[in-house]
Amino acid sequence: MRRIRYLLSLIVLGISLAACGSSESVADVASSGTTASSASAKEAKGSRDNSIRVLTPEASGTEVYENMDASIDASNASDGYVMVKYTGSAAKVRMLIETPAGNTYNYLMDLDGNYAVYPLSEGSGTYKIGVYENLHDDQYAAAFTQSVNVTLKDEYSMFLYPNAYVNFNANSNAVKKGQELAASANTDLEVVENVYHYIINNITYDYDKAETVQSGYVPTVDSTLASGTGICFDYASLMGAMLRSQGIPTRLEIGYAGTEYHAWISVYTDDTGWIDNVIEFDGSKWTLMDPTLGSYANTSTVKKYLQDDTYYQLKYKY
């Protein structure tokens, strides 16, 4: 008989992330007009190559662990990801990744029998990967667990691939829009600027969605782009897809902004290194990399952040 595990403190990101950008921490929604930065992206061709560069995750089959209920393909773990699928019969399944540092990443799995991509984002070491079937309420049983020893090639590649929370492909409208916005750029940092300003001026915060979003919610980047609305998770995922598909490593980060659970991004360029824990771009340097708060750049929340460099407390990187 399987050992039953009680997961009484599951990370339910959908509900927790709904708090970001709540009426207590932000004021009026941003204008939906296009800024000069995003408009200029259409006007002149920059010197930077803006070709779409989408890396495709593969379940190569060279290192596979499985039983009758689940399969873990770790063939490309050195690139910073594993692929996991569930093939059992449970109506609700969660996949947990315990990192070398002891942090636990918790995902609600799709039940379509296909592989999904999950990042190994906390460095080299031993990751414990487990697939857990829901029995009832918060009671789960381990369907399959496996420890995988990982030596990463670098610290960037896992933040270039699509994954469960930043999901895109070469045909995604978000990727095509990112290419359009990158057309005028001469550098990676100018791509970041163009995409950032497009996001904060064309995506407005969806308060109704924040009030009704369900546990296990996962962003869909093309839906966010088409609707022009979203919660912080949507903002970060969309910007992440646009930048990753331009070859710019982008972390979707989850933690706390003040006391609210929140999602934002950090990006890497050769000229700057990782840009994180910052809050505004003045045309020459960044002091903002949070597309949700960027939509409310004159609020008391942003001013409070400027006076408190501990405002963001990072917990998870995707």
PDB file of C-alpha atoms in Angstrom:
ATOM      1  CA  MET A   1       0.000   0.000   0.000  1.00  0.00           C
ATOM      2  CA  ARG A   2       1.350   3.371  -0.931  1.00  0.00           C
ATOM      3  CA  ARG A   3       2.516   5.655   1.772  1.00  0.00           C
ATOM      4  CA  ILE A   4      -0.016   8.464   2.070  1.00  0.00           C
ATOM      5  CA  ARG A   5       1.318  11.948   2.404  1.00  0.00           C
ATOM      6  CA  TYR A   6      -0.701  14.823   3.722  1.00  0.00           C
ATOM      7  CA  LEU A   7       0.177  17.994   1.846  1.00  0.00           C
ATOM      8  CA  LEU A   8      -1.627  20.411   4.110  1.00  0.00           C
ATOM      9  CA  SER A   9       0.346  23.453   2.991  1.00  0.00           C
ATOM     10  CA  LEU A  10       0.256  23.114  -0.810  1.00  0.00           C
ATOM     11  CA  ILE A  11       1.455  26.124  -2.718  1.00  0.00           C
ATOM     12  CA  VAL A  12      -1.718  27.299  -4.447  1.00  0.00           C
ATOM     13  CA  LEU A  13      -0.224  29.960  -6.675  1.00  0.00           C
ATOM     14  CA  GLY A  14      -3.448  30.819  -8.445  1.00  0.00           C
ATOM     15  CA  ILE A  15      -5.140  32.110  -5.313  1.00  0.00           C
ATOM     16  CA  SER A  16      -2.015  33.593  -3.749  1.00  0.00           C
ATOM     17  CA  LEU A  17      -0.991  35.500  -6.856  1.00  0.00           C
ATOM     18  CA  ALA A  18      -4.463  36.995  -7.203  1.00  0.00           C
ATOM     19  CA  ALA A  19      -3.513  39.344  -4.369  1.00  0.00           C
ATOM     20  CA  CYS A  20      -0.843  41.119  -6.402  1.00  0.00           C
ATOM     21  CA  GLY A  21      -1.796  44.595  -7.511  1.00  0.00           C
ATOM     22  CA  SER A  22      -4.830  44.642  -5.238  1.00  0.00           C
ATOM     23  CA  SER A  23      -6.693  47.874  -4.592  1.00  0.00           C
ATOM     24  CA  GLU A  24      -4.754  48.335  -1.366  1.00  0.00           C
ATOM     25  CA  SER A  25      -1.428  48.475  -3.172  1.00  0.00           C
ATOM     26  CA  VAL A  26      -2.189  50.127  -6.517  1.00  0.00           C
ATOM     27  CA  ALA A  27      -4.296  52.994  -7.741  1.00  0.00           C
ATOM     28  CA  ASP A  28      -5.622  53.698 -11.229  1.00  0.00           C
ATOM     29  CA  VAL A  29      -5.008  51.325 -14.126  1.00  0.00           C
ATOM     30  CA  ALA A  30      -2.541  52.399 -16.791  1.00  0.00           C
ATOM     31  CA  SER A  31      -3.504  54.005 -20.051  1.00  0.00           C
ATOM     32  CA  SER A  32      -3.964  51.574 -22.928  1.00  0.00           C
ATOM     33  CA  GLY A  33      -2.283  53.943 -25.374  1.00  0.00           C
ATOM     34  CA  THR A  34       0.983  53.022 -27.055  1.00  0.00           C
ATOM     35  CA  THR A  35       4.072  54.921 -25.888  1.00  0.00           C
ATOM     36  CA  ALA A  36       6.673  56.455 -28.138  1.00  0.00           C
ATOM     37  CA  SER A  37       9.000  53.578 -27.177  1.00  0.00           C
ATOM     38  CA  SER A  38       6.668  50.874 -28.435  1.00  0.00           C
ATOM     39  CA  ALA A  39       5.566  52.901 -31.456  1.00  0.00           C
ATOM     40  CA  SER A  40       9.160  53.529 -32.483  1.00  0.00           C
ATOM     41  CA  ALA A  41       9.752  49.770 -32.489  1.00  0.00           C
ATOM     42  CA  LYS A  42       7.701  49.681 -35.709  1.00  0.00           C
ATOM     43  CA  GLU A  43       9.355  52.624 -37.435  1.00  0.00           C
ATOM     44  CA  ALA A  44      13.051  51.898 -37.864  1.00  0.00           C
ATOM     45  CA  LYS A  45      15.130  48.769 -38.229  1.00  0.00           C
ATOM     46  CA  GLY A  46      17.801  48.482 -35.562  1.00  0.00           C
ATOM     47  CA  SER A  47      21.198  46.875 -35.964  1.00  0.00           C
ATOM     48  CA  ARG A  48      20.362  43.971 -33.649  1.00  0.00           C
ATOM     49  CA  ASP A  49      19.173  40.700 -35.224  1.00  0.00           C
ATOM     50  CA  ASN A  50      15.541  40.331 -34.106  1.00  0.00           C
ATOM     51  CA  SER A  51      15.030  36.827 -35.505  1.00  0.00           C
ATOM     52  CA  ILE A  52      12.798  34.570 -33.404  1.00  0.00           C
ATOM     53  CA  ARG A  53      14.936  32.225 -31.303  1.00  0.00           C
ATOM     54  CA  VAL A  54      12.696  29.687 -29.609  1.00  0.00           C
ATOM     55  CA  LEU A  55      14.428  26.766 -27.944  1.00  0.00           C
ATOM     56  CA  THR A  56      12.383  23.567 -28.120  1.00  0.00           C
ATOM     57  CA  PRO A  57      12.431  21.283 -25.054  1.00  0.00           C
ATOM     58  CA  GLU A  58      12.845  17.614 -25.872  1.00  0.00           C
ATOM     59  CA  ALA A  59      12.056  14.356 -24.149  1.00  0.00           C
ATOM     60  CA  SER A  60      15.039  12.708 -25.789  1.00  0.00           C
ATOM     61  CA  GLY A  61      14.611   9.350 -24.081  1.00  0.00           C
ATOM     62  CA  THR A  62      18.241   8.899 -23.052  1.00  0.00           C
ATOM     63  CA  GLU A  63      17.587   9.236 -19.309  1.00  0.00           C
ATOM     64  CA  VAL A  64      14.068   8.214 -18.343  1.00  0.00           C
ATOM     65  CA  TYR A  65      12.602   7.150 -15.008  1.00  0.00           C
ATOM     66  CA  GLU A  66       9.083   5.763 -14.975  1.00  0.00           C
ATOM     67  CA  ASN A  67       6.450   3.413 -13.687  1.00  0.00           C
ATOM     68  CA  MET A  68       2.904   2.703 -14.821  1.00  0.00           C
ATOM     69  CA  ASP A  69       1.651   6.075 -13.516  1.00  0.00           C
ATOM     70  CA  ALA A  70       4.312   8.630 -14.447  1.00  0.00           C
ATOM     71  CA  SER A  71       7.399   9.264 -16.528  1.00  0.00           C
ATOM     72  CA  ILE A  72      10.289  11.660 -15.871  1.00  0.00           C
ATOM     73  CA  ASP A  73      12.610  12.399 -18.804  1.00  0.00           C
ATOM     74  CA  ALA A  74      15.817  13.957 -17.469  1.00  0.00           C
ATOM     75  CA  SER A  75      17.777  13.599 -20.708  1.00  0.00           C
ATOM     76  CA  ASN A  76      18.354  17.363 -20.931  1.00  0.00           C
ATOM     77  CA  ALA A  77      18.589  18.208 -17.252  1.00  0.00           C
ATOM     78  CA  SER A  78      21.956  19.875 -17.880  1.00  0.00           C
ATOM     79  CA  ASP A  79      20.049  22.509 -19.891  1.00  0.00           C
ATOM     80  CA  GLY A  80      17.975  23.262 -16.819  1.00  0.00           C
ATOM     81  CA  TYR A  81      14.725  21.394 -17.345  1.00  0.00           C
ATOM     82  CA  VAL A  82      13.006  18.039 -17.005  1.00  0.00           C
ATOM     83  CA  MET A  83       9.917  16.765 -18.755  1.00  0.00           C
ATOM     84  CA  VAL A  84       7.249  14.946 -16.762  1.00  0.00           C
ATOM     85  CA  LYS A  85       3.985  13.294 -17.732  1.00  0.00           C
ATOM     86  CA  TYR A  86       1.238  11.519 -15.806  1.00  0.00           C
ATOM     87  CA  THR A  87      -0.330   8.397 -17.294  1.00  0.00           C
ATOM     88  CA  GLY A  88      -2.440   7.164 -14.373  1.00  0.00           C
ATOM     89  CA  SER A  89      -6.133   7.602 -13.654  1.00  0.00           C
ATOM     90  CA  ALA A  90      -6.361  10.116 -10.791  1.00  0.00           C
ATOM     91  CA  ALA A  91      -8.589  13.159 -11.303  1.00  0.00           C
ATOM     92  CA  LYS A  92      -6.080  15.584  -9.752  1.00  0.00           C
ATOM     93  CA  VAL A  93      -2.298  15.308  -9.683  1.00  0.00           C
ATOM     94  CA  ARG A  94       0.506  17.503  -8.391  1.00  0.00           C
ATOM     95  CA  MET A  95       4.173  17.393  -9.280  1.00  0.00           C
ATOM     96  CA  LEU A  96       6.715  18.542  -6.703  1.00  0.00           C
ATOM     97  CA  ILE A  97      10.364  19.410  -7.306  1.00  0.00           C
ATOM     98  CA  GLU A  98      12.565  19.660  -4.231  1.00  0.00           C
ATOM     99  CA  THR A  99      15.696  21.661  -5.072  1.00  0.00           C
ATOM    100  CA  PRO A 100      19.258  21.165  -3.789  1.00  0.00           C
ATOM    101  CA  ALA A 101      18.637  24.086  -1.411  1.00  0.00           C
ATOM    102  CA  GLY A 102      15.566  22.353   0.036  1.00  0.00           C
ATOM    103  CA  ASN A 103      12.912  24.561  -1.582  1.00  0.00           C
ATOM    104  CA  THR A 104       9.828  22.829  -2.966  1.00  0.00           C
ATOM    105  CA  TYR A 105       8.186  23.853  -6.251  1.00  0.00           C
ATOM    106  CA  ASN A 106       4.585  22.674  -6.577  1.00  0.00           C
ATOM    107  CA  TYR A 107       2.711  22.285  -9.877  1.00  0.00           C
ATOM    108  CA  LEU A 108      -0.814  21.161 -10.746  1.00  0.00           C
ATOM    109  CA  MET A 109      -0.263  18.737 -13.632  1.00  0.00           C
ATOM    110  CA  ASP A 110      -2.161  18.419 -16.884  1.00  0.00           C
ATOM    111  CA  LEU A 111      -3.794  15.021 -17.270  1.00  0.00           C
ATOM    112  CA  ASP A 112      -3.516  14.690 -21.056  1.00  0.00           C
ATOM    113  CA  GLY A 113      -0.744  12.086 -20.951  1.00  0.00           C
ATOM    114  CA  ASN A 114       1.747  14.415 -22.649  1.00  0.00           C
ATOM    115  CA  TYR A 115       5.082  15.657 -21.357  1.00  0.00           C
ATOM    116  CA  ALA A 116       5.198  19.110 -19.770  1.00  0.00           C
ATOM    117  CA  VAL A 117       8.360  21.139 -19.151  1.00  0.00           C
ATOM    118  CA  TYR A 118       9.533  22.092 -15.662  1.00  0.00           C
ATOM    119  CA  PRO A 119      12.634  24.194 -14.877  1.00  0.00           C
ATOM    120  CA  LEU A 120      15.526  23.197 -12.623  1.00  0.00           C
ATOM    121  CA  SER A 121      16.248  26.749 -11.606  1.00  0.00           C
ATOM    122  CA  GLU A 122      18.288  26.602  -8.418  1.00  0.00           C
ATOM    123  CA  GLY A 123      21.680  25.438  -9.612  1.00  0.00           C
ATOM    124  CA  SER A 124      23.475  22.131  -9.878  1.00  0.00           C
ATOM    125  CA  GLY A 125      22.856  19.363  -7.364  1.00  0.00           C
ATOM    126  CA  THR A 126      20.278  16.723  -6.544  1.00  0.00           C
ATOM    127  CA  TYR A 127      16.641  17.434  -7.356  1.00  0.00           C
ATOM    128  CA  LYS A 128      13.916  15.184  -5.986  1.00  0.00           C
ATOM    129  CA  ILE A 129      10.978  14.951  -8.381  1.00  0.00           C
ATOM    130  CA  GLY A 130       7.680  13.464  -7.274  1.00  0.00           C
ATOM    131  CA  VAL A 131       4.253  12.899  -8.833  1.00  0.00           C
ATOM    132  CA  TYR A 132       1.412  12.796  -6.298  1.00  0.00           C
ATOM    133  CA  GLU A 133      -2.174  11.644  -6.836  1.00  0.00           C
ATOM    134  CA  ASN A 134      -5.007  13.335  -4.982  1.00  0.00           C
ATOM    135  CA  LEU A 135      -7.101  10.958  -2.871  1.00  0.00           C
ATOM    136  CA  HIS A 136      -9.483  13.490  -1.338  1.00  0.00           C
ATOM    137  CA  ASP A 137      -9.304  16.989   0.148  1.00  0.00           C
ATOM    138  CA  ASP A 138      -5.593  17.728   0.784  1.00  0.00           C
ATOM    139  CA  GLN A 139      -4.604  14.081   1.019  1.00  0.00           C
ATOM    140  CA  TYR A 140      -2.154  12.845  -1.628  1.00  0.00           C
ATOM    141  CA  ALA A 141      -0.308   9.616  -2.326  1.00  0.00           C
ATOM    142  CA  ALA A 142       3.068   9.353  -4.045  1.00  0.00           C
ATOM    143  CA  ALA A 143       2.603   7.792  -7.470  1.00  0.00           C
ATOM    144  CA  PHE A 144       6.275   8.054  -8.403  1.00  0.00           C
ATOM    145  CA  THR A 145       9.383   9.774  -7.017  1.00  0.00           C
ATOM    146  CA  GLN A 146      12.892   9.991  -8.347  1.00  0.00           C
ATOM    147  CA  SER A 147      16.079  11.839  -7.398  1.00  0.00           C
ATOM    148  CA  VAL A 148      18.049  13.284 -10.314  1.00  0.00           C
ATOM    149  CA  ASN A 149      21.638  14.499 -10.081  1.00  0.00           C
ATOM    150  CA  VAL A 150      22.031  17.631 -12.205  1.00  0.00           C
ATOM    151  CA  THR A 151      25.115  19.464 -13.436  1.00  0.00           C
ATOM    152  CA  LEU A 152      23.944  22.568 -15.262  1.00  0.00           C
ATOM    153  CA  LYS A 153      25.788  23.816 -18.341  1.00  0.00           C
ATOM    154  CA  ASP A 154      25.222  27.442 -17.342  1.00  0.00           C
ATOM    155  CA  GLU A 155      22.928  29.674 -15.293  1.00  0.00           C
ATOM    156  CA  TYR A 156      20.976  31.038 -18.255  1.00  0.00           C
ATOM    157  CA  SER A 157      19.588  28.290 -20.492  1.00  0.00           C
ATOM    158  CA  MET A 158      16.700  27.290 -18.210  1.00  0.00           C
ATOM    159  CA  PHE A 159      15.468  30.882 -18.477  1.00  0.00           C
ATOM    160  CA  LEU A 160      15.390  30.734 -22.274  1.00  0.00           C
ATOM    161  CA  TYR A 161      13.286  27.598 -22.728  1.00  0.00           C
ATOM    162  CA  PRO A 162       9.495  27.667 -22.490  1.00  0.00           C
ATOM    163  CA  ASN A 163       8.135  25.911 -19.408  1.00  0.00           C
ATOM    164  CA  ALA A 164       4.918  25.310 -17.500  1.00  0.00           C
ATOM    165  CA  TYR A 165       4.540  28.969 -16.446  1.00  0.00           C
ATOM    166  CA  VAL A 166       6.172  30.731 -19.416  1.00  0.00           C
ATOM    167  CA  ASN A 167       4.669  28.639 -22.196  1.00  0.00           C
ATOM    168  CA  PHE A 168       5.175  29.635 -25.839  1.00  0.00           C
ATOM    169  CA  ASN A 169       6.372  28.357 -29.211  1.00  0.00           C
ATOM    170  CA  ALA A 170       7.577  29.877 -32.482  1.00  0.00           C
ATOM    171  CA  ASN A 171       3.975  30.326 -33.674  1.00  0.00           C
ATOM    172  CA  SER A 172       2.750  32.113 -30.555  1.00  0.00           C
ATOM    173  CA  ASN A 173       1.327  35.581 -31.204  1.00  0.00           C
ATOM    174  CA  ALA A 174       3.267  36.800 -28.177  1.00  0.00           C
ATOM    175  CA  VAL A 175       6.500  35.675 -29.834  1.00  0.00           C
ATOM    176  CA  LYS A 176       5.603  37.451 -33.088  1.00  0.00           C
ATOM    177  CA  LYS A 177       4.750  40.609 -31.139  1.00  0.00           C
ATOM    178  CA  GLY A 178       8.059  40.381 -29.324  1.00  0.00           C
ATOM    179  CA  GLN A 179       9.861  40.194 -32.658  1.00  0.00           C
ATOM    180  CA  GLU A 180       7.977  43.261 -33.862  1.00  0.00           C
ATOM    181  CA  LEU A 181       8.858  45.206 -30.728  1.00  0.00           C
ATOM    182  CA  ALA A 182      12.514  44.193 -31.060  1.00  0.00           C
ATOM    183  CA  ALA A 183      12.785  45.387 -34.664  1.00  0.00           C
ATOM    184  CA  SER A 184      14.075  48.877 -33.833  1.00  0.00           C
ATOM    185  CA  ALA A 185      16.515  47.747 -31.144  1.00  0.00           C
ATOM    186  CA  ASN A 186      20.275  47.963 -31.391  1.00  0.00           C
ATOM    187  CA  THR A 187      20.937  46.087 -28.145  1.00  0.00           C
ATOM    188  CA  ASP A 188      19.277  43.528 -25.898  1.00  0.00           C
ATOM    189  CA  LEU A 189      18.610  46.236 -23.350  1.00  0.00           C
ATOM    190  CA  GLU A 190      16.673  48.228 -25.936  1.00  0.00           C
ATOM    191  CA  VAL A 191      14.572  45.129 -26.617  1.00  0.00           C
ATOM    192  CA  VAL A 192      13.800  44.932 -22.916  1.00  0.00           C
ATOM    193  CA  GLU A 193      12.858  48.616 -22.929  1.00  0.00           C
ATOM    194  CA  ASN A 194      10.525  48.269 -25.927  1.00  0.00           C
ATOM    195  CA  VAL A 195       8.789  45.160 -24.586  1.00  0.00           C
ATOM    196  CA  TYR A 196       8.522  46.576 -21.082  1.00  0.00           C
ATOM    197  CA  HIS A 197       6.904  49.811 -22.219  1.00  0.00           C
ATOM    198  CA  TYR A 198       4.506  47.941 -24.481  1.00  0.00           C
ATOM    199  CA  ILE A 199       3.397  45.699 -21.620  1.00  0.00           C
ATOM    200  CA  ILE A 200       2.863  48.445 -19.052  1.00  0.00           C
ATOM    201  CA  ASN A 201       0.936  50.623 -21.486  1.00  0.00           C
ATOM    202  CA  ASN A 202      -1.220  47.971 -23.144  1.00  0.00           C
ATOM    203  CA  ILE A 203      -2.018  45.423 -20.440  1.00  0.00           C
ATOM    204  CA  THR A 204      -4.312  46.577 -17.647  1.00  0.00           C
ATOM    205  CA  TYR A 205      -4.852  44.908 -14.298  1.00  0.00           C
ATOM    206  CA  ASP A 206      -7.901  42.607 -14.192  1.00  0.00           C
ATOM    207  CA  TYR A 207      -9.510  43.028 -10.787  1.00  0.00           C
ATOM    208  CA  ASP A 208     -12.402  40.667 -11.595  1.00  0.00           C
ATOM    209  CA  LYS A 209      -9.964  37.912 -12.512  1.00  0.00           C
ATOM    210  CA  ALA A 210      -7.993  38.536  -9.349  1.00  0.00           C
ATOM    211  CA  GLU A 211     -11.158  38.003  -7.311  1.00  0.00           C
ATOM    212  CA  THR A 212     -12.210  34.793  -9.076  1.00  0.00           C
ATOM    213  CA  VAL A 213      -8.992  33.041 -10.180  1.00  0.00           C
ATOM    214  CA  GLN A 214      -8.806  29.422  -9.060  1.00  0.00           C
ATOM    215  CA  SER A 215      -6.037  27.413  -7.455  1.00  0.00           C
ATOM    216  CA  GLY A 216      -3.680  25.991 -10.071  1.00  0.00           C
ATOM    217  CA  TYR A 217      -4.176  28.863 -12.516  1.00  0.00           C
ATOM    218  CA  VAL A 218      -1.487  29.021 -15.211  1.00  0.00           C
ATOM    219  CA  PRO A 219      -1.022  32.022 -17.554  1.00  0.00           C
ATOM    220  CA  THR A 220      -1.645  31.740 -21.291  1.00  0.00           C
ATOM    221  CA  VAL A 221       0.515  34.356 -22.976  1.00  0.00           C
ATOM    222  CA  ASP A 222      -1.520  34.699 -26.174  1.00  0.00           C
ATOM    223  CA  SER A 223      -4.747  35.106 -24.200  1.00  0.00           C
ATOM    224  CA  THR A 224      -3.195  37.889 -22.136  1.00  0.00           C
ATOM    225  CA  LEU A 225      -1.940  39.611 -25.285  1.00  0.00           C
ATOM    226  CA  ALA A 226      -5.331  39.347 -27.000  1.00  0.00           C
ATOM    227  CA  SER A 227      -7.417  40.483 -24.033  1.00  0.00           C
ATOM    228  CA  GLY A 228      -5.072  43.263 -22.927  1.00  0.00           C
ATOM    229  CA  THR A 229      -5.760  42.370 -19.292  1.00  0.00           C
ATOM    230  CA  GLY A 230      -4.281  40.159 -16.621  1.00  0.00           C
ATOM    231  CA  ILE A 231      -2.969  39.726 -13.102  1.00  0.00           C
ATOM    232  CA  CYS A 232       0.702  39.952 -12.125  1.00  0.00           C
ATOM    233  CA  PHE A 233       1.307  36.321 -13.103  1.00  0.00           C
ATOM    234  CA  ASP A 234       0.045  37.128 -16.622  1.00  0.00           C
ATOM    235  CA  TYR A 235       2.183  40.278 -16.919  1.00  0.00           C
ATOM    236  CA  ALA A 236       5.360  38.435 -15.962  1.00  0.00           C
ATOM    237  CA  SER A 237       4.644  35.382 -18.123  1.00  0.00           C
ATOM    238  CA  LEU A 238       3.891  37.449 -21.238  1.00  0.00           C
ATOM    239  CA  MET A 239       6.987  39.608 -20.910  1.00  0.00           C
ATOM    240  CA  GLY A 240       9.028  36.484 -20.212  1.00  0.00           C
ATOM    241  CA  ALA A 241       7.829  34.800 -23.404  1.00  0.00           C
ATOM    242  CA  MET A 242       8.550  37.864 -25.529  1.00  0.00           C
ATOM    243  CA  LEU A 243      12.086  38.265 -24.195  1.00  0.00           C
ATOM    244  CA  ARG A 244      13.048  34.581 -24.097  1.00  0.00           C
ATOM    245  CA  SER A 245      12.018  34.211 -27.738  1.00  0.00           C
ATOM    246  CA  GLN A 246      14.485  37.016 -28.527  1.00  0.00           C
ATOM    247  CA  GLY A 247      17.293  35.090 -26.832  1.00  0.00           C
ATOM    248  CA  ILE A 248      17.262  37.180 -23.640  1.00  0.00           C
ATOM    249  CA  PRO A 249      17.337  35.087 -20.444  1.00  0.00           C
ATOM    250  CA  THR A 250      14.322  36.060 -18.344  1.00  0.00           C
ATOM    251  CA  ARG A 251      13.331  34.724 -14.935  1.00  0.00           C
ATOM    252  CA  LEU A 252       9.708  34.718 -13.863  1.00  0.00           C
ATOM    253  CA  GLU A 253      10.031  35.279 -10.127  1.00  0.00           C
ATOM    254  CA  ILE A 254       7.477  34.722  -7.393  1.00  0.00           C
ATOM    255  CA  GLY A 255       7.606  35.905  -3.835  1.00  0.00           C
ATOM    256  CA  TYR A 256       6.371  38.830  -1.805  1.00  0.00           C
ATOM    257  CA  ALA A 257       6.035  42.495  -2.717  1.00  0.00           C
ATOM    258  CA  GLY A 258       5.593  43.947   0.724  1.00  0.00           C
ATOM    259  CA  THR A 259       3.031  41.626   2.299  1.00  0.00           C
ATOM    260  CA  GLU A 260       1.362  40.564  -0.967  1.00  0.00           C
ATOM    261  CA  TYR A 261       2.225  37.405  -2.902  1.00  0.00           C
ATOM    262  CA  HIS A 262       3.409  38.624  -6.287  1.00  0.00           C
ATOM    263  CA  ALA A 263       5.091  37.762  -9.606  1.00  0.00           C
ATOM    264  CA  TRP A 264       7.666  39.841 -11.482  1.00  0.00           C
ATOM    265  CA  ILE A 265      10.702  39.289 -13.731  1.00  0.00           C
ATOM    266  CA  SER A 266      14.458  39.707 -13.871  1.00  0.00           C
ATOM    267  CA  VAL A 267      16.427  39.743 -17.125  1.00  0.00           C
ATOM    268  CA  TYR A 268      20.022  39.142 -18.148  1.00  0.00           C
ATOM    269  CA  THR A 269      22.058  40.941 -20.804  1.00  0.00           C
ATOM    270  CA  ASP A 270      25.775  40.690 -21.516  1.00  0.00           C
ATOM    271  CA  ASP A 271      26.149  44.414 -20.912  1.00  0.00           C
ATOM    272  CA  THR A 272      24.351  44.558 -17.567  1.00  0.00           C
ATOM    273  CA  GLY A 273      24.339  41.076 -16.051  1.00  0.00           C
ATOM    274  CA  TRP A 274      21.133  40.210 -14.195  1.00  0.00           C
ATOM    275  CA  ILE A 275      18.773  43.160 -13.805  1.00  0.00           C
ATOM    276  CA  ASP A 276      16.688  42.557 -10.706  1.00  0.00           C
ATOM    277  CA  ASN A 277      15.434  44.216  -7.548  1.00  0.00           C
ATOM    278  CA  VAL A 278      14.975  47.453  -9.482  1.00  0.00           C
ATOM    279  CA  ILE A 279      11.992  49.594 -10.244  1.00  0.00           C
ATOM    280  CA  GLU A 280      12.117  52.149 -13.121  1.00  0.00           C
ATOM    281  CA  PHE A 281      13.760  52.870 -16.493  1.00  0.00           C
ATOM    282  CA  ASP A 282      14.660  56.513 -17.102  1.00  0.00           C
ATOM    283  CA  GLY A 283      16.022  56.068 -20.641  1.00  0.00           C
ATOM    284  CA  SER A 284      19.583  55.272 -19.585  1.00  0.00           C
ATOM    285  CA  LYS A 285      19.340  52.986 -16.574  1.00  0.00           C
ATOM    286  CA  TRP A 286      16.811  50.652 -14.968  1.00  0.00           C
ATOM    287  CA  THR A 287      15.174  51.245 -11.632  1.00  0.00           C
ATOM    288  CA  LEU A 288      12.091  49.041 -12.440  1.00  0.00           C
ATOM    289  CA  MET A 289      11.693  45.490 -13.725  1.00  0.00           C
ATOM    290  CA  ASP A 290       8.179  44.749 -12.475  1.00  0.00           C
ATOM    291  CA  PRO A 291       5.671  45.082 -15.331  1.00  0.00           C
ATOM    292  CA  THR A 292       2.688  45.042 -12.969  1.00  0.00           C
ATOM    293  CA  LEU A 293       3.890  47.845 -10.714  1.00  0.00           C
ATOM    294  CA  GLY A 294       5.240  49.585 -13.789  1.00  0.00           C
ATOM    295  CA  SER A 295       1.645  50.132 -14.823  1.00  0.00           C
ATOM    296  CA  TYR A 296       1.157  52.157 -11.648  1.00  0.00           C
ATOM    297  CA  ALA A 297       4.445  54.010 -11.532  1.00  0.00           C
ATOM    298  CA  ASN A 298       3.122  57.037  -9.608  1.00  0.00           C
ATOM    299  CA  THR A 299       1.468  55.182  -6.750  1.00  0.00           C
ATOM    300  CA  SER A 300       2.378  55.202  -3.094  1.00  0.00           C
ATOM    301  CA  THR A 301       3.326  51.525  -3.361  1.00  0.00           C
ATOM    302  CA  VAL A 302       6.108  52.281  -5.833  1.00  0.00           C
ATOM    303  CA  LYS A 303       7.307  55.217  -3.761  1.00  0.00           C
ATOM    304  CA  LYS A 304       7.400  52.949  -0.732  1.00  0.00           C
ATOM    305  CA  TYR A 305       9.561  50.491  -2.639  1.00  0.00           C
ATOM    306  CA  LEU A 306      12.050  53.208  -3.538  1.00  0.00           C
ATOM    307  CA  GLN A 307      12.615  53.741   0.177  1.00  0.00           C
ATOM    308  CA  ASP A 308      12.850  50.026   1.030  1.00  0.00           C
ATOM    309  CA  ASP A 309      15.224  47.735  -0.864  1.00  0.00           C
ATOM    310  CA  THR A 310      13.794  44.719   0.976  1.00  0.00           C
ATOM    311  CA  TYR A 311      10.332  45.261  -0.528  1.00  0.00           C
ATOM    312  CA  TYR A 312      10.730  42.278  -2.910  1.00  0.00           C
ATOM    313  CA  GLN A 313      11.326  38.941  -1.194  1.00  0.00           C
ATOM    314  CA  LEU A 314      12.094  36.247  -3.764  1.00  0.00           C
ATOM    315  CA  LYS A 315      10.919  32.677  -3.136  1.00  0.00           C
ATOM    316  CA  TYR A 316      10.720  30.914  -6.519  1.00  0.00           C
ATOM    317  CA  LYS A 317      12.326  31.246  -9.954  1.00  0.00           C
ATOM    318  CA  TYR A 318      10.786  29.829 -13.136  1.00  0.00           C
TER     319      TYR A 318
END
